[in-house]
Amino acid sequence: MKDRVLKQFENQSRFIGIIMICLLLITMEANTLMANSQRITKYSPNKTVPLLLNSKLADSTLATVKVIIWFDNSNLRIDHLSKPPLKNWTWSSKYSQAGNGSRALTISGEGIVNKIQELQVYTWYTIMVPQIAKEGGRIYFDERIPEGLDISAYLNYIKAQPVQWTLSNNLISIAAYEQHLNPSVKVGKDSLNLQVLSRGTAGKGETVLAIPVLLEEF
């Protein structure tokens, strides 16, 4: 009888021990998942694509996006850009006199895009940046929406550091640096890789995002 009771006690102790181990493992797994979730949540904002429509700060559903490629003294032809960012995308080109006496070539294309197409064009742009640089050229991304945007809120959303800014009448321009964005340019002693200009207020006005800096008039 005594042996039977002792055996039952041992079995119960073993069962309780197994339950405690399982609970411990579950707790450790939950803590690991929570830690991973916190790391992902903390890191995700830094990987936010710095675009206007996808920033969640704009009311606009459509934007005008332009890609400008500039070459100094280059004979690059438009047919080298055989894979445009969108199906209905068209290129135009023009030559101008460069400062060194040679002919500069500017190739540009634009389109009206929604949020999905906005990301498609930007993805294409990031792929083309090193290819164009290898050919000795520079590429610019220009996005515009028909409303004024809170630039400070936008830069905070994409975790960009303001570097240079100007205020003229109702126009605000801030040049900034975002650590995950390429390419960057030197303006004086400062490194910049995006510029945001805005005038007006939500519902009216205009905002432009230029990467790395504004090339055409706003």
CSV table of C-alpha atoms in Angstrom, one decimal:
chain,number,residue,atom,x,y,z
A,1,MET,CA,0.0,0.0,0.0
A,2,LYS,CA,2.8,2.3,1.0
A,3,ASP,CA,4.6,1.6,-2.3
A,4,ARG,CA,1.5,2.3,-4.3
A,5,VAL,CA,1.0,5.7,-2.6
A,6,LEU,CA,4.6,6.5,-3.2
A,7,LYS,CA,4.4,5.6,-6.8
A,8,GLN,CA,1.3,7.7,-7.3
A,9,PHE,CA,3.0,10.6,-5.6
A,10,GLU,CA,6.0,10.2,-8.0
A,11,ASN,CA,3.7,10.1,-11.0
A,12,GLN,CA,1.9,13.2,-9.9
A,13,SER,CA,5.2,15.0,-9.2
A,14,ARG,CA,6.5,14.0,-12.7
A,15,PHE,CA,3.2,15.2,-14.3
A,16,ILE,CA,3.4,18.5,-12.4
A,17,GLY,CA,7.0,18.9,-13.5
A,18,ILE,CA,6.2,18.3,-17.1
A,19,ILE,CA,3.4,20.9,-16.9
A,20,MET,CA,5.8,23.4,-15.4
A,21,ILE,CA,8.4,22.8,-18.1
A,22,CYS,CA,5.7,23.3,-20.8
A,23,LEU,CA,4.5,26.5,-19.2
A,24,LEU,CA,8.1,27.7,-19.0
A,25,LEU,CA,8.7,26.9,-22.6
A,26,ILE,CA,5.5,28.7,-23.6
A,27,THR,CA,6.4,31.7,-21.6
A,28,MET,CA,9.9,31.8,-23.2
A,29,GLU,CA,8.4,31.5,-26.6
A,30,ALA,CA,5.9,34.3,-25.9
A,31,ASN,CA,8.7,36.5,-24.6
A,32,THR,CA,10.8,35.8,-27.8
A,33,LEU,CA,7.8,36.6,-30.1
A,34,MET,CA,7.1,39.8,-28.1
A,35,ALA,CA,10.8,40.9,-28.4
A,36,ASN,CA,10.9,40.2,-32.1
A,37,SER,CA,7.6,42.1,-32.5
A,38,GLN,CA,9.1,45.1,-30.7
A,39,ARG,CA,12.2,45.0,-32.8
A,40,ILE,CA,10.2,44.8,-36.0
A,41,THR,CA,7.9,47.6,-34.9
A,42,LYS,CA,10.9,49.8,-33.9
A,43,TYR,CA,12.8,49.1,-37.2
A,44,SER,CA,9.9,49.3,-39.7
A,45,PRO,CA,9.5,53.1,-39.7
A,46,ASN,CA,13.1,53.5,-40.9
A,47,LYS,CA,12.3,51.3,-43.9
A,48,THR,CA,9.3,53.4,-44.9
A,49,VAL,CA,9.4,54.2,-48.5
A,50,PRO,CA,9.6,58.1,-48.5
A,51,LEU,CA,6.7,58.7,-50.9
A,52,LEU,CA,3.8,61.2,-50.5
A,53,LEU,CA,0.7,59.0,-51.2
A,54,ASN,CA,1.9,56.2,-49.0
A,55,SER,CA,2.9,58.5,-46.2
A,56,LYS,CA,-0.8,58.4,-44.9
A,57,LEU,CA,-0.5,62.2,-44.4
A,58,ALA,CA,-1.9,63.1,-47.8
A,59,ASP,CA,-5.6,63.2,-48.7
A,60,SER,CA,-4.8,62.9,-52.4
A,61,THR,CA,-5.2,59.5,-54.1
A,62,LEU,CA,-3.2,60.4,-57.3
A,63,ALA,CA,0.2,62.0,-57.8
A,64,THR,CA,2.2,63.2,-60.7
A,65,VAL,CA,5.6,61.4,-60.8
A,66,LYS,CA,8.5,62.3,-63.0
A,67,VAL,CA,11.8,60.6,-63.5
A,68,ILE,CA,14.6,62.8,-64.9
A,69,ILE,CA,17.9,61.4,-66.1
A,70,TRP,CA,20.7,63.9,-66.8
A,71,PHE,CA,24.0,63.2,-68.7
A,72,ASP,CA,26.8,65.6,-69.3
A,73,ASN,CA,28.3,65.0,-72.8
A,74,SER,CA,26.6,61.6,-73.3
A,75,ASN,CA,25.2,59.8,-76.4
A,76,LEU,CA,22.9,57.6,-74.4
A,77,ARG,CA,19.7,56.9,-76.4
A,78,ILE,CA,16.2,56.5,-75.1
A,79,ASP,CA,16.0,52.9,-76.3
A,80,HIS,CA,18.6,52.0,-73.6
A,81,LEU,CA,15.7,52.5,-71.1
A,82,SER,CA,13.8,49.5,-72.6
A,83,LYS,CA,12.0,48.7,-69.3
A,84,PRO,CA,10.1,51.7,-68.2
A,85,PRO,CA,8.5,51.9,-64.7
A,86,LEU,CA,4.9,51.7,-66.0
A,87,LYS,CA,3.3,50.2,-69.1
A,88,ASN,CA,2.1,53.5,-70.5
A,89,TRP,CA,5.3,55.3,-69.6
A,90,THR,CA,6.9,57.4,-72.4
A,91,TRP,CA,10.2,59.1,-72.6
A,92,SER,CA,11.2,62.4,-74.1
A,93,SER,CA,14.7,63.8,-74.5
A,94,LYS,CA,16.4,67.2,-75.2
A,95,TYR,CA,19.9,68.4,-75.6
A,96,SER,CA,21.3,71.6,-74.1
A,97,GLN,CA,24.6,73.3,-73.9
A,98,ALA,CA,26.6,72.2,-70.9
A,99,GLY,CA,29.0,74.5,-69.0
A,100,ASN,CA,32.1,72.8,-70.4
A,101,GLY,CA,31.0,73.5,-74.0
A,102,SER,CA,29.6,70.0,-74.6
A,103,ARG,CA,26.0,68.9,-75.1
A,104,ALA,CA,24.1,67.7,-72.0
A,105,LEU,CA,21.3,65.2,-72.5
A,106,THR,CA,18.2,65.2,-70.4
A,107,ILE,CA,15.8,62.3,-70.6
A,108,SER,CA,12.5,62.6,-68.7
A,109,GLY,CA,9.2,60.7,-68.3
A,110,GLU,CA,6.2,61.2,-66.2
A,111,GLY,CA,2.8,59.7,-65.4
A,112,ILE,CA,-0.2,60.0,-63.1
A,113,VAL,CA,0.0,57.3,-60.5
A,114,ASN,CA,-2.0,55.8,-57.6
A,115,LYS,CA,-0.4,54.3,-54.4
A,116,ILE,CA,0.5,51.0,-56.0
A,117,GLN,CA,2.0,52.6,-59.1
A,118,GLU,CA,3.8,55.1,-57.0
A,119,LEU,CA,5.7,52.3,-55.4
A,120,GLN,CA,6.4,50.6,-58.8
A,121,VAL,CA,8.0,53.8,-60.1
A,122,TYR,CA,10.0,54.3,-57.0
A,123,THR,CA,11.2,50.7,-57.0
A,124,TRP,CA,12.3,51.1,-60.7
A,125,TYR,CA,14.1,54.3,-59.7
A,126,THR,CA,16.1,52.6,-56.9
A,127,ILE,CA,17.2,49.9,-59.4
A,128,MET,CA,18.2,52.4,-62.0
A,129,VAL,CA,20.2,54.6,-59.6
A,130,PRO,CA,23.5,52.5,-59.7
A,131,GLN,CA,23.0,51.7,-63.4
A,132,ILE,CA,22.8,55.4,-64.4
A,133,ALA,CA,25.6,56.3,-62.1
A,134,LYS,CA,27.8,53.7,-63.8
A,135,GLU,CA,27.1,55.4,-67.1
A,136,GLY,CA,28.2,58.7,-65.7
A,137,GLY,CA,24.7,60.1,-65.3
A,138,ARG,CA,22.4,61.3,-62.5
A,139,ILE,CA,18.8,60.4,-62.0
A,140,TYR,CA,16.1,62.4,-60.1
A,141,PHE,CA,12.7,61.4,-58.7
A,142,ASP,CA,10.0,64.1,-58.6
A,143,GLU,CA,6.6,63.5,-57.1
A,144,ARG,CA,3.8,66.1,-56.8
A,145,ILE,CA,0.4,66.2,-55.2
A,146,PRO,CA,-2.3,69.0,-55.4
A,147,GLU,CA,-2.3,69.9,-51.7
A,148,GLY,CA,-0.2,71.5,-49.1
A,149,LEU,CA,1.4,69.0,-46.7
A,150,ASP,CA,2.8,69.4,-43.2
A,151,ILE,CA,6.5,68.9,-44.0
A,152,SER,CA,7.6,68.5,-40.4
A,153,ALA,CA,5.1,65.7,-39.8
A,154,TYR,CA,6.2,64.1,-43.1
A,155,LEU,CA,9.9,64.2,-42.3
A,156,ASN,CA,9.2,62.8,-38.8
A,157,TYR,CA,7.1,60.0,-40.3
A,158,ILE,CA,10.0,58.8,-42.5
A,159,LYS,CA,12.6,59.5,-39.8
A,160,ALA,CA,14.5,62.0,-41.9
A,161,GLN,CA,16.8,64.7,-40.4
A,162,PRO,CA,16.2,68.3,-41.6
A,163,VAL,CA,19.4,69.8,-42.8
A,164,GLN,CA,18.6,73.0,-44.7
A,165,TRP,CA,15.4,75.0,-45.0
A,166,THR,CA,14.0,78.2,-46.5
A,167,LEU,CA,10.7,80.1,-46.0
A,168,SER,CA,9.5,82.5,-48.7
A,169,ASN,CA,6.0,83.9,-48.6
A,170,ASN,CA,3.8,80.8,-48.5
A,171,LEU,CA,6.5,78.4,-49.7
A,172,ILE,CA,8.4,76.2,-47.4
A,173,SER,CA,11.4,74.1,-48.5
A,174,ILE,CA,13.3,71.7,-46.4
A,175,ALA,CA,16.2,69.6,-47.5
A,176,ALA,CA,16.9,66.5,-45.4
A,177,TYR,CA,18.8,63.3,-45.0
A,178,GLU,CA,17.3,59.8,-44.5
A,179,GLN,CA,19.8,57.1,-43.7
A,180,HIS,CA,18.3,54.4,-45.9
A,181,LEU,CA,17.9,56.5,-49.0
A,182,ASN,CA,20.3,56.6,-52.0
A,183,PRO,CA,21.8,58.5,-53.6
A,184,SER,CA,22.9,61.5,-51.6
A,185,VAL,CA,24.5,64.8,-52.8
A,186,LYS,CA,26.8,67.3,-51.1
A,187,VAL,CA,25.4,70.9,-50.7
A,188,GLY,CA,28.2,72.8,-49.0
A,189,LYS,CA,29.3,70.6,-46.1
A,190,ASP,CA,25.9,68.9,-45.8
A,191,SER,CA,24.8,65.6,-47.2
A,192,LEU,CA,21.2,65.6,-48.6
A,193,ASN,CA,19.1,62.9,-50.2
A,194,LEU,CA,15.6,64.4,-50.4
A,195,GLN,CA,13.9,67.8,-50.6
A,196,VAL,CA,10.3,68.6,-49.8
A,197,LEU,CA,8.6,71.8,-50.8
A,198,SER,CA,5.1,72.8,-50.0
A,199,ARG,CA,2.7,75.8,-50.4
A,200,GLY,CA,-0.9,76.2,-49.4
A,201,THR,CA,-2.8,74.0,-47.0
A,202,ALA,CA,-4.6,70.6,-47.1
A,203,GLY,CA,-7.2,70.5,-49.8
A,204,LYS,CA,-5.4,73.1,-51.9
A,205,GLY,CA,-1.9,74.1,-52.8
A,206,GLU,CA,0.9,71.8,-53.9
A,207,THR,CA,3.6,69.6,-52.4
A,208,VAL,CA,6.6,68.2,-54.2
A,209,LEU,CA,9.0,65.5,-53.0
A,210,ALA,CA,12.4,65.5,-54.9
A,211,ILE,CA,15.0,62.8,-54.5
A,212,PRO,CA,17.8,63.6,-54.1
A,213,VAL,CA,17.1,67.3,-54.7
A,214,LEU,CA,14.8,69.4,-56.8
A,215,LEU,CA,16.0,69.6,-60.4
A,216,GLU,CA,13.1,71.4,-62.1
A,217,GLU,CA,11.1,74.5,-61.1
A,218,PHE,CA,8.4,74.4,-58.5
